[in-house]
Amino acid sequence: MAKATRSTNDAFARFKAYLREQKLKSTAQRDAIVEVFLDSAGHASVEELYGRVRKRHPGIGYATVYRTMKLLTECGVADERHFRNGEARYEMAEKSHHDHLICERCGKIVEFEERRIENLQEETARRLGFELRGHKMELYGICQDCARARRSSAAKN
Amino acid sequence: MAKATRSTNDAFARFKAYLREQKLKSTAQRDAIVEVFLDSAGHASVEELYGRVRKRHPGIGYATVYRTMKLLTECGVADERHFRNGEARYEMAEKSHHDHLICERCGKIVEFEERRIENLQEETARRLGFELRGHKMELYGICQDCARARRSSAAKN
DNA sequence: GTGGTTGCAAAGACTTTGCATTGTT
DNA sequence: AACAATGCAAAGTCTTTGCAACCAC
C-alpha cells in the first residue's frame, strides 16, 4: 500500500485538480495508476506500472496506463524521460532539481542534486545565447557494490 | 562531398580496421553510409542518413543503415544517443567531451564543452561511491533567434 | 567457391488511435 | 442523458531479423 507522504498527497491532489479543471473524469483506473506511480519512487517504465496496476485492477489495459501517464505528465506531476534504450520512464516531477547516476553493471539509479553544476549550466547556456529552460544529466559509472564484485571475481583468475 | 578532415580520415580508417579485425567485408554501401555520417557533423538520425545515402546509392535499404550504424558504434566511431522522443541519433564519438544545448522551439543543437562541469560530475560520482565512466548532459532552452521571433510575434498581439 | 552482405518484407518492441461499450457527473 | 474513459485490437513508429540473391575475398 502507498504510504501517503506529504508529496504524494500533493501530487495526487494536483492530479485531481487537473482533472476537474479540464472537465475530465475521475475513475478507479486512473486512481490506481496514479497510486502505483506515486508508490514507485520514480523511474517506473510503462511495463512496470502496468504490471503492478494489474495486480490491483486485473482488467486494465496498456492504453489506459499510457493515457494516464500522459495526463500525469501534462499536469506536471510526472516527467517523461528516455534513458539509454529510448524506452520511456516516468518519475516524479516535484523533485525538480535532481539528476541521475546510473550503474552500468547493475542498473541501479541514484538521484543527486548539485547546485554548482546547475549554476554552470545556466552560465553556459547564457554564454551561448540561450535562455535555459531545463536540462537532463545522467552520469554513468560503476557503483561500489559492483566494483567490489568485479574485484573479487577478478581475484579468482 | 565530404571534405576529408583529419578526424574523418581517422574515423574512416578505424572503421576499416575494425572490419578487417572482425573479418567483415568492405562494401560500397558501408562506405557510402560512413561517408555520409562523417559528413553530417553529428546528430544524424537514421532517417536523415538514409535520405542522404539514398541520393548517392538509390537502392539502399533502411536495414543496411541500421546495421552499419551499429558497426560504427561498436568500433567506437559513432555514439548512439536518445533525445527527448527516444529516437536514436548518432554522433561522432571522437569529440568525447562535449554536451548539447538544444532549442526547444526550432530544434537547433549546439555542442559545448565545459570542463568545470565535468570536474564536478567526477567529484559528485566519487562522493556517491561511483567510479565515473561517462555521462550525458543536455540543456534545453530557447535560442537567440527563436527568442527574437517570439518577441516580435508577441508584439503583434 | 565460401561466407559475409544486401534489400526486402516480415516480425518485434513500444506507443498511439479508432471504436463500441461502459461509467462519471 | 451527455459525454468522457475504458479495453481491445488495429495502426503507427522505430528498429531488428529471416532469407534468398548477391558480392567481396
CSV table of C-alpha atoms (C1' of nucleotides) in Angstrom, one decimal:
chain,number,residue,atom,x,y,z
A,1,MET,CA,0.0,0.0,0.0
A,2,ALA,CA,1.1,3.5,-0.6
A,3,LYS,CA,2.3,5.3,2.4
A,4,ALA,CA,0.7,8.7,2.0
A,5,THR,CA,3.6,11.1,2.4
A,6,ARG,CA,3.3,14.9,2.1
A,7,SER,CA,4.4,15.0,-1.5
A,8,THR,CA,2.4,12.1,-2.7
A,9,ASN,CA,-0.7,13.7,-1.3
A,10,ASP,CA,0.1,17.0,-3.0
A,11,ALA,CA,0.7,15.2,-6.3
A,12,PHE,CA,-2.5,13.3,-6.0
A,13,ALA,CA,-4.4,16.5,-5.3
A,14,ARG,CA,-2.8,18.2,-8.2
A,15,PHE,CA,-3.8,15.4,-10.5
A,16,LYS,CA,-7.4,15.6,-9.2
A,17,ALA,CA,-7.5,19.3,-9.6
A,18,TYR,CA,-6.2,19.0,-13.2
A,19,LEU,CA,-9.0,16.6,-14.0
A,20,ARG,CA,-11.6,19.0,-12.6
A,21,GLU,CA,-10.1,22.0,-14.5
A,22,GLN,CA,-10.1,20.1,-17.7
A,23,LYS,CA,-13.6,18.6,-17.1
A,24,LEU,CA,-12.1,15.1,-17.2
A,25,LYS,CA,-13.4,12.3,-15.1
A,26,SER,CA,-12.1,10.5,-12.1
A,27,THR,CA,-12.0,6.8,-12.5
A,28,ALA,CA,-10.9,3.8,-10.5
A,29,GLN,CA,-8.3,3.0,-13.1
A,30,ARG,CA,-6.8,6.5,-13.1
A,31,ASP,CA,-6.6,6.4,-9.3
A,32,ALA,CA,-5.0,3.0,-9.3
A,33,ILE,CA,-2.4,4.0,-11.8
A,34,VAL,CA,-1.5,7.3,-10.1
A,35,GLU,CA,-1.2,5.5,-6.7
A,36,VAL,CA,1.1,2.9,-8.1
A,37,PHE,CA,3.2,5.6,-9.8
A,38,LEU,CA,3.5,7.6,-6.7
A,39,ASP,CA,4.4,4.5,-4.8
A,40,SER,CA,7.1,3.5,-7.2
A,41,ALA,CA,9.7,6.0,-6.1
A,42,GLY,CA,10.3,7.2,-9.7
A,43,HIS,CA,11.9,5.7,-12.8
A,44,ALA,CA,9.0,3.4,-13.5
A,45,SER,CA,8.5,2.2,-17.0
A,46,VAL,CA,5.1,1.7,-18.5
A,47,GLU,CA,5.6,-2.0,-18.4
A,48,GLU,CA,6.4,-1.9,-14.6
A,49,LEU,CA,3.4,0.3,-13.9
A,50,TYR,CA,1.2,-1.9,-16.0
A,51,GLY,CA,2.4,-5.0,-14.1
A,52,ARG,CA,1.8,-3.5,-10.7
A,53,VAL,CA,-1.6,-1.9,-11.5
A,54,ARG,CA,-2.7,-5.2,-13.0
A,55,LYS,CA,-2.4,-6.9,-9.6
A,56,ARG,CA,-4.9,-4.5,-8.1
A,57,HIS,CA,-7.0,-4.0,-11.2
A,58,PRO,CA,-6.7,-7.0,-13.4
A,59,GLY,CA,-8.8,-5.9,-16.4
A,60,ILE,CA,-6.8,-2.8,-17.1
A,61,GLY,CA,-5.2,-2.2,-20.5
A,62,TYR,CA,-1.9,-0.8,-21.6
A,63,ALA,CA,-3.6,2.1,-23.4
A,64,THR,CA,-5.1,3.3,-20.1
A,65,VAL,CA,-1.7,3.4,-18.5
A,66,TYR,CA,-0.2,5.3,-21.4
A,67,ARG,CA,-3.1,7.7,-21.4
A,68,THR,CA,-3.0,8.3,-17.7
A,69,MET,CA,0.8,8.8,-17.6
A,70,LYS,CA,0.3,11.4,-20.4
A,71,LEU,CA,-2.2,13.2,-18.2
A,72,LEU,CA,0.2,13.0,-15.2
A,73,THR,CA,2.9,14.5,-17.4
A,74,GLU,CA,0.6,17.3,-18.6
A,75,CYS,CA,-0.3,18.3,-15.1
A,76,GLY,CA,3.3,18.4,-14.0
A,77,VAL,CA,3.2,15.5,-11.6
A,78,ALA,CA,5.3,13.2,-13.7
A,79,ASP,CA,8.2,13.7,-16.1
A,80,GLU,CA,8.8,11.5,-19.1
A,81,ARG,CA,12.4,10.6,-19.7
A,82,HIS,CA,14.3,8.4,-22.1
A,83,PHE,CA,17.3,6.6,-20.9
A,84,ARG,CA,19.8,4.5,-22.9
A,85,ASN,CA,17.4,2.4,-24.9
A,86,GLY,CA,14.8,5.0,-25.7
A,87,GLU,CA,12.1,3.4,-23.7
A,88,ALA,CA,10.0,5.9,-21.7
A,89,ARG,CA,10.3,6.1,-17.9
A,90,TYR,CA,8.4,8.3,-15.6
A,91,GLU,CA,9.5,10.0,-12.5
A,92,MET,CA,8.0,12.4,-10.0
A,93,ALA,CA,8.4,15.9,-11.3
A,94,GLU,CA,8.4,17.5,-7.9
A,95,LYS,CA,12.0,16.9,-7.2
A,96,SER,CA,12.7,19.3,-10.0
A,97,HIS,CA,16.4,19.7,-9.4
A,98,HIS,CA,18.0,16.4,-9.4
A,99,ASP,CA,19.9,14.2,-11.8
A,100,HIS,CA,20.8,10.6,-12.2
A,101,LEU,CA,23.8,8.5,-11.6
A,102,ILE,CA,23.4,5.1,-13.1
A,103,CYS,CA,25.4,1.9,-12.6
A,104,GLU,CA,26.3,0.4,-16.0
A,105,ARG,CA,26.6,-3.0,-14.4
A,106,CYS,CA,23.5,-3.5,-12.2
A,107,GLY,CA,21.4,-0.7,-13.5
A,108,LYS,CA,21.0,1.0,-10.0
A,109,ILE,CA,19.8,4.6,-10.3
A,110,VAL,CA,20.9,7.1,-7.7
A,111,GLU,CA,19.5,10.6,-7.7
A,112,PHE,CA,21.6,13.5,-6.8
A,113,GLU,CA,21.5,17.3,-6.8
A,114,GLU,CA,24.4,19.5,-7.3
A,115,ARG,CA,23.7,23.2,-7.3
A,116,ARG,CA,27.2,24.1,-8.5
A,117,ILE,CA,26.7,22.1,-11.7
A,118,GLU,CA,23.3,23.8,-12.3
A,119,ASN,CA,24.8,27.2,-11.9
A,120,LEU,CA,27.4,26.4,-14.5
A,121,GLN,CA,24.7,25.0,-16.8
A,122,GLU,CA,22.9,28.3,-16.6
A,123,GLU,CA,26.0,30.2,-17.2
A,124,THR,CA,26.9,28.1,-20.2
A,125,ALA,CA,23.5,28.4,-21.8
A,126,ARG,CA,23.7,32.2,-21.4
A,127,ARG,CA,27.2,32.3,-22.9
A,128,LEU,CA,25.8,30.5,-26.0
A,129,GLY,CA,22.9,32.9,-26.3
A,130,PHE,CA,20.2,30.5,-24.9
A,131,GLU,CA,17.6,31.1,-22.3
A,132,LEU,CA,17.8,27.9,-20.3
A,133,ARG,CA,14.5,26.1,-19.7
A,134,GLY,CA,15.6,22.8,-18.4
A,135,HIS,CA,18.2,20.1,-18.5
A,136,LYS,CA,18.9,16.4,-18.4
A,137,MET,CA,22.0,15.0,-17.0
A,138,GLU,CA,23.0,11.4,-16.5
A,139,LEU,CA,26.3,10.1,-15.2
A,140,TYR,CA,27.2,6.5,-15.9
A,141,GLY,CA,29.6,4.5,-13.9
A,142,ILE,CA,30.2,1.5,-11.7
A,143,CYS,CA,28.7,1.5,-8.2
A,144,GLN,CA,30.6,0.5,-5.1
A,145,ASP,CA,28.9,-2.9,-4.9
A,146,CYS,CA,29.6,-3.8,-8.4
A,147,ALA,CA,33.2,-2.6,-8.2
A,148,ARG,CA,33.7,-4.9,-5.2
A,149,ALA,CA,32.1,-7.8,-7.1
A,150,ARG,CA,34.3,-7.3,-10.0
A,151,ARG,CA,37.4,-7.2,-7.8
A,152,SER,CA,36.6,-10.5,-6.2
A,153,SER,CA,35.7,-12.2,-9.4
A,154,ALA,CA,39.0,-10.9,-10.9
A,155,ALA,CA,40.9,-12.3,-8.0
A,156,LYS,CA,39.8,-15.8,-8.9
A,157,ASN,CA,41.5,-15.7,-12.3
B,1,MET,CA,31.2,15.8,-51.0
B,2,ALA,CA,33.0,15.0,-47.8
B,3,LYS,CA,35.9,17.3,-47.0
B,4,ALA,CA,38.4,14.8,-45.7
B,5,THR,CA,39.5,16.3,-42.4
B,6,ARG,CA,42.0,14.8,-40.1
B,7,SER,CA,39.3,13.3,-37.8
B,8,THR,CA,37.1,11.9,-40.6
B,9,ASN,CA,40.1,10.2,-42.0
B,10,ASP,CA,41.0,8.7,-38.7
B,11,ALA,CA,37.4,7.6,-38.2
B,12,PHE,CA,37.2,6.0,-41.6
B,13,ALA,CA,40.4,4.2,-41.0
B,14,ARG,CA,39.3,3.0,-37.7
B,15,PHE,CA,36.1,1.6,-39.2
B,16,LYS,CA,38.1,-0.2,-42.0
B,17,ALA,CA,40.5,-1.6,-39.4
B,18,TYR,CA,37.5,-2.9,-37.4
B,19,LEU,CA,36.1,-4.6,-40.4
B,20,ARG,CA,39.4,-6.3,-41.1
B,21,GLU,CA,39.9,-7.4,-37.5
B,22,GLN,CA,36.4,-8.9,-37.4
B,23,LYS,CA,36.8,-10.5,-40.8
B,24,LEU,CA,33.9,-8.5,-42.1
B,25,LYS,CA,33.8,-7.1,-45.6
B,26,SER,CA,34.1,-3.7,-47.1
B,27,THR,CA,31.2,-2.8,-49.4
B,28,ALA,CA,30.1,0.2,-51.4
B,29,GLN,CA,27.1,0.6,-49.1
B,30,ARG,CA,29.0,0.7,-46.0
B,31,ASP,CA,31.5,3.2,-47.4
B,32,ALA,CA,28.6,5.4,-48.5
B,33,ILE,CA,26.9,5.3,-45.2
B,34,VAL,CA,30.1,6.0,-43.2
B,35,GLU,CA,30.9,8.9,-45.6
B,36,VAL,CA,27.5,10.4,-45.2
B,37,PHE,CA,27.7,10.0,-41.4
B,38,LEU,CA,31.1,11.6,-41.2
B,39,ASP,CA,29.9,14.4,-43.4
B,40,SER,CA,26.9,15.1,-41.3
B,41,ALA,CA,28.6,16.9,-38.4
B,42,GLY,CA,26.9,14.6,-35.9
B,43,HIS,CA,23.4,14.2,-34.5
B,44,ALA,CA,22.2,12.4,-37.6
B,45,SER,CA,19.1,10.3,-37.2
B,46,VAL,CA,18.8,7.1,-39.2
B,47,GLU,CA,16.1,8.7,-41.3
B,48,GLU,CA,18.4,11.6,-42.2
B,49,LEU,CA,21.3,9.3,-43.0
B,50,TYR,CA,19.0,7.0,-45.1
B,51,GLY,CA,17.8,10.0,-47.0
B,52,ARG,CA,21.2,11.3,-47.8
B,53,VAL,CA,22.7,7.9,-48.6
B,54,ARG,CA,19.9,7.2,-51.0
B,55,LYS,CA,20.8,10.1,-53.2
B,56,ARG,CA,24.2,8.5,-53.8
B,57,HIS,CA,23.1,4.9,-53.6
B,58,PRO,CA,19.4,4.7,-54.5
B,59,GLY,CA,18.8,1.0,-53.9
B,60,ILE,CA,19.9,1.0,-50.3
B,61,GLY,CA,17.6,-0.2,-47.6
B,62,TYR,CA,17.0,1.0,-44.0
B,63,ALA,CA,18.3,-2.2,-42.6
B,64,THR,CA,21.7,-1.6,-44.1
B,65,VAL,CA,21.8,1.8,-42.5
B,66,TYR,CA,20.9,0.4,-39.1
B,67,ARG,CA,23.4,-2.4,-39.4
B,68,THR,CA,26.2,-0.1,-40.4
B,69,MET,CA,25.5,2.4,-37.7
B,70,LYS,CA,25.6,-0.5,-35.3
B,71,LEU,CA,29.1,-1.4,-36.6
B,72,LEU,CA,30.2,2.2,-36.3
B,73,THR,CA,29.0,2.3,-32.8
B,74,GLU,CA,30.8,-1.0,-31.9
B,75,CYS,CA,34.1,0.2,-33.3
B,76,GLY,CA,33.9,3.4,-31.3
B,77,VAL,CA,33.5,5.9,-34.2
B,78,ALA,CA,29.8,6.7,-33.5
B,79,ASP,CA,27.8,7.1,-30.3
B,80,GLU,CA,24.2,6.3,-30.2
B,81,ARG,CA,22.1,8.7,-28.2
B,82,HIS,CA,18.4,9.2,-27.4
B,83,PHE,CA,17.0,12.7,-27.1
B,84,ARG,CA,13.5,13.7,-26.0
B,85,ASN,CA,11.4,11.4,-28.1
B,86,GLY,CA,13.5,8.3,-27.8
B,87,GLU,CA,14.5,8.2,-31.5
B,88,ALA,CA,18.1,7.2,-32.0
B,89,ARG,CA,20.7,9.7,-33.2
B,90,TYR,CA,24.3,9.1,-33.9
B,91,GLU,CA,27.2,11.4,-33.4
B,92,MET,CA,30.9,11.2,-33.8
B,93,ALA,CA,32.4,9.5,-30.7
B,94,GLU,CA,35.8,11.3,-31.2
B,95,LYS,CA,34.7,14.6,-29.6
B,96,SER,CA,34.3,12.7,-26.4
B,97,HIS,CA,34.0,15.7,-24.1
B,98,HIS,CA,31.1,17.7,-25.3
B,99,ASP,CA,27.5,18.1,-24.5
B,100,HIS,CA,24.4,19.5,-26.1
B,101,LEU,CA,22.3,22.6,-25.8
B,102,ILE,CA,19.0,22.2,-27.7
B,103,CYS,CA,16.5,24.8,-28.7
B,104,GLU,CA,13.0,23.6,-27.7
B,105,ARG,CA,11.4,25.7,-30.4
B,106,CYS,CA,13.4,25.1,-33.6
B,107,GLY,CA,15.4,22.0,-32.5
B,108,LYS,CA,18.8,23.5,-33.2
B,109,ILE,CA,21.5,21.6,-31.5
B,110,VAL,CA,24.7,23.4,-30.2
B,111,GLU,CA,27.6,21.5,-28.8
B,112,PHE,CA,29.6,22.8,-26.0
B,113,GLU,CA,32.3,21.7,-23.6
B,114,GLU,CA,32.7,22.9,-20.1
B,115,ARG,CA,35.5,21.4,-18.1
B,116,ARG,CA,34.3,22.8,-14.9
B,117,ILE,CA,31.1,20.9,-15.1
B,118,GLU,CA,32.9,17.7,-15.9
B,119,ASN,CA,35.1,18.1,-12.9
B,120,LEU,CA,32.1,18.5,-10.7
B,121,GLN,CA,30.5,15.4,-12.3
B,122,GLU,CA,33.6,13.4,-11.4
B,123,GLU,CA,33.5,14.7,-7.9
B,124,THR,CA,29.8,14.0,-7.5
B,125,ALA,CA,30.1,10.4,-8.7
B,126,ARG,CA,33.0,9.8,-6.3
B,127,ARG,CA,31.1,11.3,-3.4
B,128,LEU,CA,28.3,8.8,-4.1
B,129,GLY,CA,30.6,5.9,-4.3
B,130,PHE,CA,30.7,5.5,-8.1
B,131,GLU,CA,33.6,5.2,-10.5
B,132,LEU,CA,32.5,7.5,-13.3
B,133,ARG,CA,32.6,6.0,-16.8
B,134,GLY,CA,30.7,8.5,-18.9
B,135,HIS,CA,27.9,11.0,-18.9
B,136,LYS,CA,25.2,12.5,-20.9
B,137,MET,CA,24.0,16.1,-20.5
B,138,GLU,CA,21.5,18.0,-22.4
B,139,LEU,CA,20.4,21.6,-21.7
B,140,TYR,CA,17.1,22.7,-23.1
B,141,GLY,CA,16.2,26.3,-23.8
B,142,ILE,CA,15.3,28.9,-26.3
B,143,CYS,CA,17.9,30.1,-28.7
B,144,GLN,CA,18.5,33.7,-29.6
B,145,ASP,CA,16.8,33.6,-33.0
B,146,CYS,CA,13.7,32.0,-31.5
B,147,ALA,CA,13.6,34.4,-28.6
B,148,ARG,CA,13.7,37.2,-31.1
B,149,ALA,CA,11.0,35.6,-33.2
B,150,ARG,CA,8.8,35.2,-30.2
B,151,ARG,CA,9.2,38.8,-29.1
B,152,SER,CA,8.2,40.1,-32.5
B,153,SER,CA,5.2,37.9,-32.8
B,154,ALA,CA,4.1,38.8,-29.2
B,155,ALA,CA,4.4,42.5,-30.3
B,156,LYS,CA,1.6,41.9,-32.8
B,157,ASN,CA,-0.9,40.9,-30.2
C,1,DG,C1',33.7,-21.1,-54.0
C,2,DT,C1',32.8,-19.6,-49.2
C,3,DG,C1',30.8,-17.0,-46.2
C,4,DG,C1',29.6,-12.4,-45.1
C,5,DT,C1',26.2,-8.7,-47.1
C,6,DT,C1',22.2,-6.7,-49.1
C,7,DG,C1',17.4,-5.5,-49.9
C,8,DC,C1',13.1,-6.8,-49.0
C,9,DA,C1',9.5,-8.0,-46.3
C,10,DA,C1',8.0,-9.8,-42.0
C,11,DA,C1',8.4,-9.5,-37.2
C,12,DG,C1',9.3,-7.0,-32.8
C,13,DA,C1',9.2,-3.6,-29.2
C,14,DC,C1',7.0,0.4,-27.7
C,15,DT,C1',3.3,3.8,-28.3
C,16,DT,C1',-0.9,5.8,-30.2
C,17,DT,C1',-5.5,5.7,-32.1
C,18,DG,C1',-10.4,4.2,-33.6
C,19,DC,C1',-14.4,2.4,-31.9
C,20,DA,C1',-18.2,0.2,-29.4
C,21,DT,C1',-19.2,-0.3,-24.7
C,22,DT,C1',-19.1,1.3,-20.0
C,23,DG,C1',-19.0,4.6,-16.3
C,24,DT,C1',-19.0,9.6,-14.2
C,25,DT,C1',-21.1,13.5,-13.5
D,1,DA,C1',-28.9,11.8,-20.7
D,2,DA,C1',-24.5,13.6,-22.2
D,3,DC,C1',-20.1,12.8,-22.9
D,4,DA,C1',-15.6,11.2,-21.4
D,5,DA,C1',-13.0,6.8,-20.3
D,6,DT,C1',-12.1,2.1,-20.9
D,7,DG,C1',-10.4,-2.1,-23.2
D,8,DC,C1',-9.5,-4.2,-27.2
D,9,DA,C1',-7.5,-4.6,-31.4
D,10,DA,C1',-5.7,-2.2,-35.2
D,11,DA,C1',-2.5,1.0,-36.8
D,12,DG,C1',1.9,3.6,-36.3
D,13,DT,C1',6.9,4.4,-35.3
D,14,DC,C1',11.3,3.0,-35.0
D,15,DT,C1',14.3,-1.0,-35.1
D,16,DT,C1',15.7,-5.8,-35.7
D,17,DT,C1',15.7,-10.2,-38.0
D,18,DG,C1',14.9,-14.1,-41.6
D,19,DC,C1',16.0,-15.2,-46.1
D,20,DA,C1',17.2,-15.7,-51.0
D,21,DA,C1',20.0,-13.4,-54.1
D,22,DC,C1',24.5,-11.3,-54.4
D,23,DC,C1',29.2,-9.8,-53.8
D,24,DA,C1',33.9,-9.4,-51.6
D,25,DC,C1',37.6,-12.0,-50.5
